[in-house]
Amino acid sequence: MRRVFAIGVAATLAVLPLAGTAAAQQQNQPKVLRVALTTGIDHLNPFTAALAASTQVGRFVYEFLTIPSADKAEAAPALAESWTTSPDKLTWTFKIRRNAKWSDGKPVTAKDAAFTFNRMLTDETARTANGNYVANFDTVSAPDDTTLVIKTKTVQATMDLLDVPIVPEHVWAPIKDLTDPKTDTVAVAGVGDGPYQLTEYKQNEYVKFKANKDYWRGAPQVDELQLLVFKDVESAVNALKQGEVDVINRLTPTQFDALEGQPDIATNKAPGRRYNEITMNFGVQNNENQPIGNGNPVLKDLRMRQAIARAIDSQTIVDKVMSGYGQLGGGVVPPIYRNYHWDPARGEARTFDLAAANQALDQAGYRKGGDGLRTGPGGARLELRLTGHANRGFDQRVAQYVSGWLRDIGISVKQELVSDEELNDRTNAGNYDLAISGYATNPDPDYALALHTCAARPNAQGKGGTTDTFFCDPQYDQLYAKQLAETDPAVRAGYVKQAQARLYSQAVNVVVDYDNALEAYRSDHFSSFQKQPQPDGAILEQTGYWGVYGAVPADASAAADDGGSNTVVWIVVGAVVAVALVGGGIAIGRRRAVPADDRE
Amino acid sequence: MTQSLTSDQAAAITDPDERGGGSGTAKFVLTKVAEAIASILLVIVLGFFLFRLLPGDPIAFMSRERPTDPGQIAELRERLGLDKPMLAQFGNYFAGLFQGDFGESYIERRPVLDMIGERLWPTVLLVGSATVLAIAIGLWLGIRAAWRRDSFFDRAQTGIALTLWSVPQFWLGLLLLVATGGLFPSRGMHSPDAAPGFFPQTVDVLHHLVLPCVTLLAVFYAQYMLVMRSSLLGEMNADYLTTARAKGLREDLVRRRHAVPNALLPTVTLVFMQFGMVVSGAVTVEAVFSWPGLGQLTYDALHGPDLPVLQGVFVVLASAVVLMNLLAELLYRVLDPRVRTA
């Protein structure tokens, strides 16, 4: 029987931790916000942290010079109270606020900011995560504690939204090697000035923070923040239902629909930062203007590309593939960034019209054969390869729809859905006709636009540059350069829109839609979150810390009920387990009771 | 203890020299060890070049969705040694291995050996506990099923085992998660709210271990059960069992002392072969329960592809398989005298 007792004790011990949390909830102690993380964390070190979740950790821990505002996602004061530019737009002066403190009590000064940028200019490793922001810097200096002066080599429009966490000089200056593992520890990365202070980090499992009581904007209402790593979104959804986590993002439309209307769960559908597109190989070239790849030459004909664009019904894709959780596409800057987003005017838009597309192809001389398929200039049947991600439901279904529509205008489509790596290789080398693609964009439109400049194309070896469309057009590049050099927001927005219009006119890609960010949270634990942009933006899918900083806990009573029901469940399970164990124990005991002389 | 051994077992522990196989055994062991070393070397070479055949440019992956100019990319390529010829890269890699340097991860920019080291212990804990339980439960059920062959118990157990064996692990895992409705944590190995101190932390880990371990166990035990069952069935009509019964031994002693030890041999091989393989089998379960083990590391690394990590995991896992096979061969020789003299 001793064995049965031991098993019983073990079972009881296994129960204890949960009983403990239930009790804690009932006593309504520190208010904890648990966020499900479905992407990995590589580093805490803000200089090397490159993955999205790590960047997010940096946002909670460190303040930035400026951050995208909660209401419009546009540059707003943070560590810098204000900023000015010189008439030649090469010198930027930031006024650093006086009332900010590091979590070890030392004041935050302009010297810390100067140290951060100078370290990035002199140390290759320090440029790992955000090097692109300083590539064009000439000098950075801090003439006094509240003034930061940055001189750039050429005009740089992204200066008012440098996405670089500012670190404390007194902690980081003594660290000579930024790849040192100790830079990923709480002792080093835990000294911050953001809304939350890092307290514990278990790699690949979770990150814990406590509210920074000295935060210059004021302490968050939540006492503790936990980011819990989930490798599987389905498990994370289950954890939300069980109340193990409070907020979750990156849901699929199916998961989102299933969560809608569930008790104590609220859903949030927000405009996303990502565009989905179908790109066309218009005879792509590398950055030395040599043709590369094996694209079908028929796509060099603008009339052909425009006809194809007319034959893609974005509305159907949004409705049927995205279950309605997307917005119709226009330019490459999504509508979440209102000031820079561009939609074609009514007359210029290529609306879905199979008859018009057919007619345009007839006029262009692509004759239809008896089987309804057209022939190209050499008399060959028109067949285009459509490549995409084999493992993405979106690509699988879009490929089906697009094949159908193109068949209707006399073009046969061969679907080639392949692995992510293979797709990358094919598109980098120009070995495709049509490709399903897409990019996530930043609040600053520079990135989305840069993807389509001549300079972004790969070199002769197929390496270098990050191009999306291989677009290379002097007119577009000129508009791109103008917007980059323009610091008046309204004038810059004008160039940004013109650049998108130019890209659209050449029909090298069709922006199908902008995905919605689909999120859900426990409404019994939290009554609201600060969204970005307002009023109907995202909670977690932000470029900022507003969501977790502005989280408002719900009344305590709801949470206490939850703890109670958990305890009851536990008692029932305990009883079942005990019965099973005792039953098994008796069976084992009986076998042991064979008389000794019966043993051989 | 010695009195209760069967003649076969007694033979197994007698000094091998008595059988005149002293130098033979040494030679056998040396040959097997040399073979194992050769296999591991082959794994290192193959691993390096095979992974180079994977489509995908690590630099393109690292710079995807991030604005990177050609200068930065060239810098990155040089830093990772990707600008050098393939053979030179291999030379560096091979020389590094002997100094315990498995290279640096492209994605995390950390030494691969550190990353594997961190992930090894959780996987060993999860897979190890599931395997030990699976062996115990599988053998026990297998023996019972064989002894009562064609009974309801036998048919039911075989049916259940075959069903669980063919169920996808991730699906079973998710099902358990939903069915247990929050009784056990759904992710990771540690709870951020667990009290500090050795005892509460241990209990916390055990609490997290329950679901992934049960999932693996449910799938693992079937093969032990089925192998044990069929192997025991093969022994059932042997003459020595009739002799034992004729001596007037109780039925369960005939089973425990005579039939089972002889039927165990094929199972021992299976156990050791499986020990090497199970880590890869844990990939899906680790993903469902976000268990921070090697399976997950491999899964993430494949997406890069993070070549140094993949190579490292490949070398470590393949070496484990080779070592376990070596152990199985050596142990089999100890356990079964027929192999030794042959």
Coordinates of N, CA, C and O in Angstrom, one line a residue, chain A residues 13-18 21 32 34 41-43 50-51 124-125 127-129 131-132 135 179 181 184 200 202-206 208 224 226 228-232 234-235 238-239 242 244 274 287 389 391 419-422 424-425 428 437-440 442 447 455 463-466 566 569-570 573 591 594 598-600, chain B residues 4 54-57 60-61 63-70 72-73 75 77 79 104 107-110 114 118-119 140 144 174 177-178 180-193 199 201 203-204 207 210 247 249-250 252-253 255-258 286-292 296 299-300 302-305:
Chain A
L13 N 0.3 16.6 -5.4 CA 1.2 17.6 -5.7 C 1.0 18.2 -7.1 O 1.2 19.4 -7.2
A14 N 0.7 17.4 -8.0 CA 0.5 17.9 -9.4 C -0.7 18.9 -9.4 O -0.7 19.8 -10.2
V15 N -1.6 18.7 -8.5 CA -2.8 19.5 -8.5 C -2.5 20.9 -7.9 O -3.1 21.9 -8.3
L16 N -1.5 20.9 -6.9 CA -1.3 22.1 -6.1 C -1.1 23.4 -6.9 O -1.7 24.4 -6.6
P17 N -0.2 23.4 -7.9 CA 0.0 24.6 -8.6 C -1.2 25.3 -9.1 O -1.4 26.5 -9.0
L18 N -2.1 24.5 -9.7 CA -3.3 25.1 -10.2 C -4.2 25.6 -9.2 O -4.8 26.7 -9.3
T21 N -3.0 29.0 -8.3 CA -3.4 30.1 -9.2 C -4.9 30.5 -9.0 O -5.2 31.7 -9.0
V32 N -2.7 40.6 -13.8 CA -1.7 40.1 -14.8 C -2.3 40.0 -16.2 O -3.5 39.7 -16.4
R34 N -1.8 38.3 -19.7 CA -1.1 37.2 -20.4 C -1.3 37.2 -21.9 O -2.5 37.1 -22.3
I41 N 11.2 34.3 -30.1 CA 12.1 35.4 -29.7 C 13.5 34.9 -29.9 O 13.9 33.9 -29.5
D42 N 14.3 35.8 -30.6 CA 15.7 35.4 -30.8 C 16.6 36.0 -29.7 O 17.4 35.3 -29.1
H43 N 16.5 37.3 -29.5 CA 17.3 37.9 -28.5 C 16.5 38.9 -27.7 O 15.5 39.5 -28.2
A50 N 15.9 40.6 -33.9 CA 15.4 40.9 -35.2 C 14.0 40.3 -35.4 O 13.2 40.9 -36.2
L51 N 13.6 39.3 -34.8 CA 12.3 38.7 -35.0 C 11.2 39.6 -34.4 O 11.4 40.4 -33.5
E124 N 29.6 46.8 -36.0 CA 28.8 46.1 -37.0 C 27.6 45.3 -36.4 O 26.5 45.3 -36.9
T125 N 27.9 44.6 -35.2 CA 26.9 43.8 -34.6 C 25.7 44.7 -34.1 O 24.6 44.3 -34.2
R127 N 24.4 47.0 -35.6 CA 23.6 47.3 -36.8 C 22.7 46.2 -37.2 O 21.9 46.3 -38.1
T128 N 22.8 45.0 -36.5 CA 22.1 43.8 -36.9 C 20.6 44.1 -37.1 O 20.0 43.8 -38.2
A129 N 19.9 44.6 -36.1 CA 18.5 44.7 -36.1 C 18.0 45.9 -36.9 O 17.0 45.8 -37.7
G131 N 20.0 48.5 -38.5 CA 21.1 49.2 -39.2 C 20.6 50.0 -40.3 O 21.2 51.1 -40.6
N132 N 19.5 49.7 -41.0 CA 19.0 50.4 -42.1 C 18.7 51.9 -41.8 O 18.7 52.8 -42.6
A135 N 22.1 53.9 -41.8 CA 23.0 53.7 -42.9 C 23.4 55.1 -43.5 O 24.5 55.2 -44.0
T179 N 27.7 40.3 -29.0 CA 27.1 39.0 -29.2 C 27.2 38.2 -27.9 O 26.8 37.0 -27.8
P181 N 26.4 36.4 -24.7 CA 25.1 35.9 -24.2 C 24.6 36.7 -23.0 O 23.4 36.8 -22.8
D184 N 21.6 39.1 -23.3 CA 20.2 38.6 -23.4 C 19.7 38.3 -22.0 O 18.7 37.6 -21.8
E200 N 11.8 38.6 -15.9 CA 12.2 37.2 -16.0 C 12.1 36.7 -17.5 O 11.2 37.1 -18.2
K202 N 12.6 33.2 -19.7 CA 12.9 31.7 -19.9 C 12.9 31.5 -21.4 O 11.8 31.5 -22.0
Q203 N 14.1 31.4 -22.0 CA 14.2 31.3 -23.4 C 13.2 30.2 -24.0 O 13.1 29.1 -23.4
N204 N 12.6 30.5 -25.1 CA 11.7 29.6 -25.8 C 10.4 29.3 -25.0 O 9.6 28.5 -25.4
E205 N 10.2 30.0 -23.9 CA 9.0 29.7 -23.1 C 8.2 31.0 -22.7 O 7.0 31.1 -23.1
Y206 N 8.8 31.9 -22.0 CA 8.0 33.1 -21.7 C 8.9 34.3 -21.3 O 10.1 34.1 -21.0
K208 N 8.6 37.7 -18.7 CA 7.7 38.4 -17.7 C 8.2 39.8 -17.5 O 9.4 40.1 -17.5
E224 N 1.4 43.2 -14.0 CA 2.4 42.3 -14.6 C 2.0 41.9 -16.0 O 0.8 41.7 -16.3
Q226 N 2.9 39.1 -19.1 CA 3.5 37.9 -19.5 C 3.3 37.6 -21.0 O 2.2 37.7 -21.4
L228 N 3.6 34.6 -23.4 CA 3.8 33.1 -23.3 C 3.9 32.6 -24.7 O 3.1 32.8 -25.6
V229 N 5.0 31.8 -25.0 CA 5.3 31.3 -26.3 C 4.4 30.1 -26.6 O 4.3 29.1 -25.9
F230 N 3.7 30.2 -27.7 CA 2.9 29.1 -28.3 C 3.4 28.8 -29.6 O 3.5 29.6 -30.5
K231 N 3.7 27.5 -29.9 CA 4.2 27.1 -31.2 C 3.0 26.9 -32.2 O 3.2 26.8 -33.4
D232 N 1.9 26.7 -31.6 CA 0.7 26.2 -32.4 C -0.4 27.1 -32.1 O -0.8 27.3 -30.9
E234 N -3.5 26.9 -32.8 CA -4.7 26.1 -32.3 C -4.6 25.9 -30.8 O -5.6 26.1 -30.1
S235 N -3.4 25.6 -30.3 CA -3.3 25.4 -28.8 C -3.5 26.7 -28.1 O -4.0 26.8 -27.0
N238 N -7.1 27.4 -27.8 CA -7.6 26.6 -26.7 C -7.3 27.2 -25.3 O -8.1 27.3 -24.4
A239 N -6.1 27.7 -25.2 CA -5.6 28.4 -24.0 C -6.5 29.6 -23.7 O -6.8 29.9 -22.5
Q242 N -9.7 28.5 -22.3 CA -9.6 28.0 -20.9 C -9.2 29.2 -19.9 O -9.2 29.0 -18.7
E244 N -6.3 30.6 -19.9 CA -4.9 30.6 -19.6 C -4.1 31.8 -20.1 O -3.1 32.2 -19.6
R274 N -0.5 44.4 -44.0 CA 0.0 43.5 -45.1 C -0.8 43.6 -46.3 O -2.0 43.8 -46.3
N287 N 20.0 43.9 -61.4 CA 20.4 45.3 -61.2 C 21.4 45.8 -62.2 O 21.8 46.9 -62.2
H389 N 2.8 29.7 -52.4 CA 3.2 28.9 -51.2 C 2.3 27.7 -51.1 O 1.1 27.8 -51.0
N391 N 2.1 25.7 -48.7 CA 1.6 25.4 -47.3 C 0.6 26.5 -46.9 O 0.3 26.6 -45.7
S419 N 7.4 25.0 -51.9 CA 7.8 25.3 -50.5 C 8.3 26.8 -50.5 O 8.6 27.4 -51.5
D420 N 8.3 27.4 -49.3 CA 8.7 28.8 -49.2 C 10.0 29.1 -49.8 O 10.3 30.1 -50.4
E421 N 11.0 28.1 -49.5 CA 12.3 28.4 -49.9 C 12.4 28.3 -51.5 O 13.0 29.1 -52.1
E422 N 11.7 27.3 -52.0 CA 11.7 27.1 -53.4 C 11.0 28.4 -54.1 O 11.5 28.9 -55.1
N424 N 11.0 31.4 -52.9 CA 12.0 32.5 -52.8 C 13.0 32.4 -53.9 O 13.3 33.4 -54.6
D425 N 13.5 31.2 -54.1 CA 14.5 30.9 -55.2 C 13.9 31.3 -56.5 O 14.6 31.9 -57.3
N428 N 13.3 35.1 -56.9 CA 14.6 35.8 -56.9 C 15.2 35.7 -58.3 O 15.9 36.5 -58.7
S437 N 2.2 36.6 -53.9 CA 3.2 37.2 -53.0 C 2.5 38.2 -52.0 O 1.3 38.3 -52.0
G438 N 3.3 38.9 -51.3 CA 2.7 39.9 -50.4 C 3.8 40.3 -49.4 O 4.8 39.7 -49.2
Y439 N 3.6 41.5 -48.8 CA 4.6 42.0 -47.9 C 3.8 42.7 -46.7 O 2.8 43.3 -46.9
A440 N 4.5 42.7 -45.5 CA 4.0 43.5 -44.4 C 4.7 44.9 -44.5 O 5.9 44.9 -44.9
N442 N 5.4 49.1 -43.2 CA 5.7 49.9 -42.0 C 4.9 51.2 -42.0 O 4.4 51.6 -43.1
Y447 N 9.5 52.0 -46.9 CA 9.8 50.5 -47.1 C 9.0 49.9 -48.2 O 9.5 49.3 -49.1
A455 N 17.0 49.9 -57.6 CA 18.1 49.5 -56.7 C 17.8 48.2 -55.9 O 18.7 47.6 -55.4
K463 N 21.6 37.5 -56.0 CA 21.6 37.9 -54.6 C 21.5 39.4 -54.4 O 21.6 40.1 -55.4
G464 N 21.3 39.8 -53.2 CA 21.3 41.2 -52.9 C 19.9 41.8 -53.2 O 19.2 41.4 -54.0
G465 N 19.7 42.9 -52.5 CA 18.4 43.6 -52.7 C 17.2 42.9 -52.2 O 17.3 41.7 -52.1
T466 N 16.2 43.6 -52.0 CA 14.9 42.9 -51.6 C 13.9 43.5 -52.5 O 13.3 44.6 -52.2
N566 N -12.9 26.5 -11.5 CA -11.7 25.7 -11.7 C -11.4 24.7 -10.5 O -11.1 23.5 -10.7
V569 N -13.8 21.7 -10.6 CA -13.3 20.8 -11.6 C -12.2 19.9 -11.0 O -12.1 18.7 -11.2
W570 N -11.3 20.6 -10.3 CA -10.1 19.9 -9.8 C -10.5 18.9 -8.8 O -9.9 17.8 -8.8
V573 N -11.8 15.9 -10.6 CA -10.7 15.1 -11.2 C -9.9 14.4 -10.2 O -9.5 13.2 -10.3
R591 N -1.4 -9.1 -6.5 CA -0.4 -10.0 -7.1 C 0.9 -10.2 -6.3 O 1.5 -11.2 -6.3
V594 N 1.3 -13.2 -3.4 CA 1.5 -14.6 -3.6 C 2.4 -15.1 -2.5 O 3.4 -14.5 -2.2
D598 N 5.5 -20.2 -2.9 CA 5.0 -20.4 -4.3 C 6.0 -19.9 -5.3 O 6.0 -20.2 -6.5
R599 N 6.9 -18.9 -4.9 CA 7.9 -18.4 -5.9 C 8.9 -19.5 -6.1 O 9.3 -20.2 -5.1
E600 N 9.5 -19.5 -7.2 CA 10.4 -20.6 -7.6 C 11.5 -20.7 -6.6 O 12.1 -19.7 -6.3
Chain B
S4 N 17.7 -18.2 -8.9 CA 16.4 -18.1 -9.6 C 16.6 -17.8 -11.1 O 15.7 -17.7 -11.9
L54 N 19.5 22.1 -50.2 CA 18.2 22.7 -49.9 C 18.0 24.0 -50.7 O 18.9 24.8 -50.7
P55 N 16.8 24.1 -51.2 CA 16.6 25.4 -51.9 C 16.5 26.5 -50.8 O 16.3 26.3 -49.7
G56 N 16.8 27.8 -51.2 CA 16.6 28.9 -50.3 C 18.0 29.5 -50.0 O 18.9 28.8 -49.7
D57 N 18.0 30.8 -50.0 CA 19.2 31.5 -49.7 C 19.1 32.1 -48.3 O 18.1 32.8 -48.0
A60 N 18.7 35.8 -48.1 CA 17.4 36.3 -48.6 C 16.4 36.1 -47.5 O 15.5 37.0 -47.3
F61 N 16.5 35.0 -46.8 CA 15.5 34.8 -45.7 C 15.7 35.8 -44.6 O 14.8 36.4 -44.1
S63 N 16.9 38.8 -44.8 CA 16.6 40.1 -45.2 C 15.2 40.3 -45.7 O 14.8 41.4 -46.0
R64 N 14.5 39.2 -45.7 CA 13.1 39.3 -46.2 C 12.2 40.2 -45.3 O 12.4 40.1 -44.1
E65 N 11.4 41.0 -45.8 CA 10.5 41.8 -45.1 C 11.2 42.9 -44.3 O 10.7 43.4 -43.3
R66 N 12.5 43.1 -44.6 CA 13.3 44.1 -43.9 C 14.0 44.9 -45.0 O 14.6 44.3 -45.8
P67 N 14.0 46.2 -44.9 CA 14.8 46.9 -45.9 C 16.3 46.7 -45.7 O 16.8 47.0 -44.7
T68 N 16.9 46.1 -46.7 CA 18.4 45.9 -46.6 C 19.0 46.3 -47.9 O 18.5 45.9 -48.9
D69 N 20.1 47.0 -47.8 CA 20.7 47.4 -49.1 C 21.8 46.4 -49.4 O 22.3 45.7 -48.5
P70 N 22.2 46.4 -50.7 CA 23.2 45.4 -51.1 C 24.5 45.4 -50.3 O 25.1 44.3 -50.1
Q72 N 24.8 46.0 -47.0 CA 24.5 45.2 -45.8 C 24.5 43.8 -46.1 O 25.0 42.9 -45.3
I73 N 24.0 43.4 -47.2 CA 23.8 42.0 -47.6 C 25.2 41.3 -47.8 O 25.5 40.3 -47.3
E75 N 28.0 42.4 -46.5 CA 28.6 42.3 -45.2 C 28.2 41.1 -44.5 O 29.0 40.4 -43.9
R77 N 27.0 38.3 -45.7 CA 27.5 37.1 -46.4 C 28.9 36.8 -46.0 O 29.3 35.7 -45.7
R79 N 30.4 37.9 -43.2 CA 30.4 37.5 -41.8 C 30.1 36.1 -41.6 O 30.6 35.4 -40.7
E104 N 27.5 29.1 -36.0 CA 26.6 30.1 -35.4 C 25.3 30.1 -36.2 O 25.3 30.0 -37.4
I107 N 19.9 32.6 -37.8 CA 18.7 33.4 -37.4 C 18.9 34.0 -36.0 O 18.7 35.2 -35.8
E108 N 19.4 33.2 -35.1 CA 19.6 33.7 -33.7 C 20.9 34.3 -33.5 O 21.2 34.9 -32.4
R109 N 21.9 34.0 -34.4 CA 23.2 34.5 -34.3 C 23.8 34.1 -32.9 O 24.4 34.9 -32.2
R110 N 23.6 32.8 -32.6 CA 24.2 32.3 -31.3 C 24.9 31.0 -31.7 O 24.6 30.4 -32.7
D114 N 25.2 25.8 -28.1 CA 24.5 26.3 -26.9 C 23.0 26.1 -27.2 O 22.3 25.7 -26.2
E118 N 20.6 23.8 -24.8 CA 19.4 24.2 -24.1 C 18.2 23.4 -24.4 O 17.3 23.2 -23.5
R119 N 18.1 22.8 -25.6 CA 16.9 22.1 -26.0 C 17.0 20.6 -25.7 O 16.0 19.9 -25.8
W140 N 4.2 -5.0 -20.5 CA 3.2 -5.6 -19.6 C 2.0 -6.1 -20.3 O 1.5 -7.2 -20.2
R144 N 0.6 -10.0 -21.3 CA -0.7 -10.4 -20.9 C -1.6 -10.8 -22.1 O -2.3 -11.8 -22.1
L174 N -4.0 17.7 -29.5 CA -5.0 18.7 -29.4 C -6.3 18.2 -28.8 O -6.9 18.9 -28.0
L177 N -5.8 18.1 -25.2 CA -5.9 19.5 -24.7 C -7.3 20.0 -24.4 O -7.7 20.5 -23.4
V178 N -8.1 19.7 -25.5 CA -9.5 20.1 -25.4 C -10.3 19.3 -24.3 O -11.0 19.8 -23.5
T180 N -9.2 17.7 -21.7 CA -8.9 17.9 -20.3 C -9.3 19.3 -19.8 O -9.2 19.6 -18.6
G181 N -9.7 20.1 -20.8 CA -10.3 21.4 -20.4 C -9.6 22.2 -19.4 O -10.1 22.7 -18.4
G182 N -8.3 22.5 -19.6 CA -7.6 23.4 -18.7 C -7.0 22.8 -17.4 O -6.5 23.5 -16.6
L183 N -7.2 21.5 -17.2 CA -6.6 20.9 -16.0 C -5.1 20.9 -16.0 O -4.5 21.0 -15.0
F184 N -4.6 20.8 -17.2 CA -3.1 20.8 -17.3 C -2.7 21.9 -18.2 O -3.5 22.3 -19.1
P185 N -1.5 22.5 -18.0 CA -1.1 23.7 -18.8 C -1.0 23.2 -20.2 O -0.6 22.1 -20.5
S186 N -1.3 24.2 -21.1 CA -1.3 23.8 -22.5 C 0.0 24.1 -23.2 O 0.1 23.8 -24.4
R187 N 0.9 24.8 -22.5 CA 2.1 25.2 -23.2 C 3.3 25.1 -22.3 O 3.2 25.3 -21.1
G188 N 4.5 24.8 -23.0 CA 5.7 25.0 -22.3 C 6.0 24.0 -21.2 O 5.3 23.0 -21.0
M189 N 7.1 24.3 -20.5 CA 7.6 23.4 -19.5 C 7.5 24.1 -18.1 O 7.6 23.4 -17.1
H190 N 7.4 25.4 -18.1 CA 7.4 26.2 -16.8 C 6.2 27.1 -16.9 O 5.9 27.6 -17.9
S191 N 5.6 27.3 -15.7 CA 4.6 28.4 -15.6 C 5.2 29.6 -15.0 O 6.0 29.5 -14.1
P192 N 4.9 30.8 -15.6 CA 5.6 32.0 -15.1 C 5.1 32.3 -13.7 O 5.7 33.1 -13.0
D193 N 4.0 31.7 -13.2 CA 3.5 32.0 -11.9 C 4.0 31.0 -10.8 O 3.6 31.1 -9.7
F199 N 11.5 22.5 -5.1 CA 10.3 21.6 -5.0 C 9.1 22.1 -5.8 O 8.6 21.4 -6.7
Q201 N 9.2 24.1 -8.3 CA 9.5 24.2 -9.7 C 9.5 22.8 -10.3 O 9.0 22.6 -11.4
V203 N 7.5 20.3 -9.3 CA 6.1 20.0 -9.4 C 5.5 20.7 -10.6 O 4.8 20.1 -11.4
D204 N 5.9 21.9 -10.8 CA 5.5 22.7 -12.0 C 5.8 22.0 -13.3 O 5.0 21.9 -14.2
H207 N 3.8 18.9 -13.8 CA 2.5 19.3 -14.2 C 2.4 19.6 -15.7 O 1.4 19.2 -16.4
V210 N 2.6 16.3 -18.1 CA 1.6 15.3 -18.2 C 1.0 15.1 -19.6 O 1.1 14.0 -20.2
K247 N 7.3 -29.6 -14.2 CA 7.9 -29.6 -12.9 C 6.8 -29.1 -11.8 O 7.1 -29.1 -10.7
L249 N 5.2 -26.1 -11.9 CA 5.3 -24.6 -11.6 C 3.9 -24.0 -11.9 O 3.2 -24.4 -12.8
R250 N 3.6 -23.0 -11.1 CA 2.3 -22.2 -11.4 C 2.5 -21.5 -12.7 O 3.5 -21.1 -13.1
D252 N 1.8 -18.5 -13.8 CA 2.4 -17.2 -14.0 C 3.9 -17.2 -13.7 O 4.6 -16.4 -14.2
L253 N 4.3 -18.2 -13.0 CA 5.8 -18.4 -12.8 C 6.4 -18.9 -14.1 O 7.5 -18.5 -14.5
R255 N 5.4 -18.2 -17.0 CA 5.4 -17.1 -17.9 C 6.5 -16.1 -17.5 O 7.4 -15.8 -18.3
R256 N 6.6 -15.8 -16.2 CA 7.5 -14.8 -15.8 C 9.0 -15.2 -15.8 O 9.9 -14.5 -16.2
R257 N 9.2 -16.5 -15.4 CA 10.6 -16.9 -15.2 C 11.2 -17.6 -16.5 O 12.4 -17.6 -16.7
H258 N 10.3 -18.1 -17.3 CA 10.8 -18.9 -18.4 C 10.5 -18.3 -19.8 O 11.4 -18.0 -20.6
E286 N 5.9 18.3 -29.6 CA 6.6 19.5 -29.0 C 5.9 20.8 -29.6 O 5.8 21.8 -28.9
A287 N 5.5 20.7 -30.8 CA 4.9 21.9 -31.4 C 3.5 22.1 -30.8 O 3.2 23.3 -30.4
V288 N 2.7 21.1 -30.6 CA 1.4 21.3 -30.1 C 1.4 21.8 -28.7 O 0.7 22.7 -28.3
F289 N 2.4 21.3 -27.9 CA 2.4 21.7 -26.5 C 3.5 22.8 -26.2 O 3.9 23.1 -25.1
S290 N 4.1 23.4 -27.3 CA 5.1 24.4 -27.2 C 6.2 23.9 -26.2 O 6.7 24.7 -25.4
W291 N 6.5 22.7 -26.3 CA 7.6 22.2 -25.4 C 8.9 22.6 -26.0 O 9.2 22.3 -27.1
P292 N 9.8 23.2 -25.1 CA 11.0 23.9 -25.7 C 12.1 22.9 -26.0 O 13.2 23.0 -25.5
Q296 N 11.3 21.2 -31.7 CA 10.9 22.5 -32.1 C 12.0 23.3 -32.8 O 11.8 24.0 -33.7
Y299 N 12.2 22.2 -36.3 CA 11.1 22.7 -37.1 C 11.4 24.2 -37.4 O 11.2 24.5 -38.6
D300 N 11.8 24.9 -36.5 CA 12.0 26.4 -36.7 C 13.2 26.5 -37.7 O 13.1 27.4 -38.6
L302 N 14.2 24.6 -40.0 CA 13.9 24.2 -41.4 C 13.3 25.3 -42.2 O 13.4 25.4 -43.4
H303 N 12.6 26.2 -41.5 CA 12.0 27.3 -42.2 C 13.0 28.3 -42.8 O 12.6 29.1 -43.7
G304 N 14.2 28.4 -42.2 CA 15.2 29.4 -42.6 C 15.6 29.3 -44.1 O 15.2 30.1 -44.9
P305 N 16.3 28.3 -44.5 CA 16.8 27.3 -43.6 C 18.0 27.8 -42.8 O 18.8 28.4 -43.4

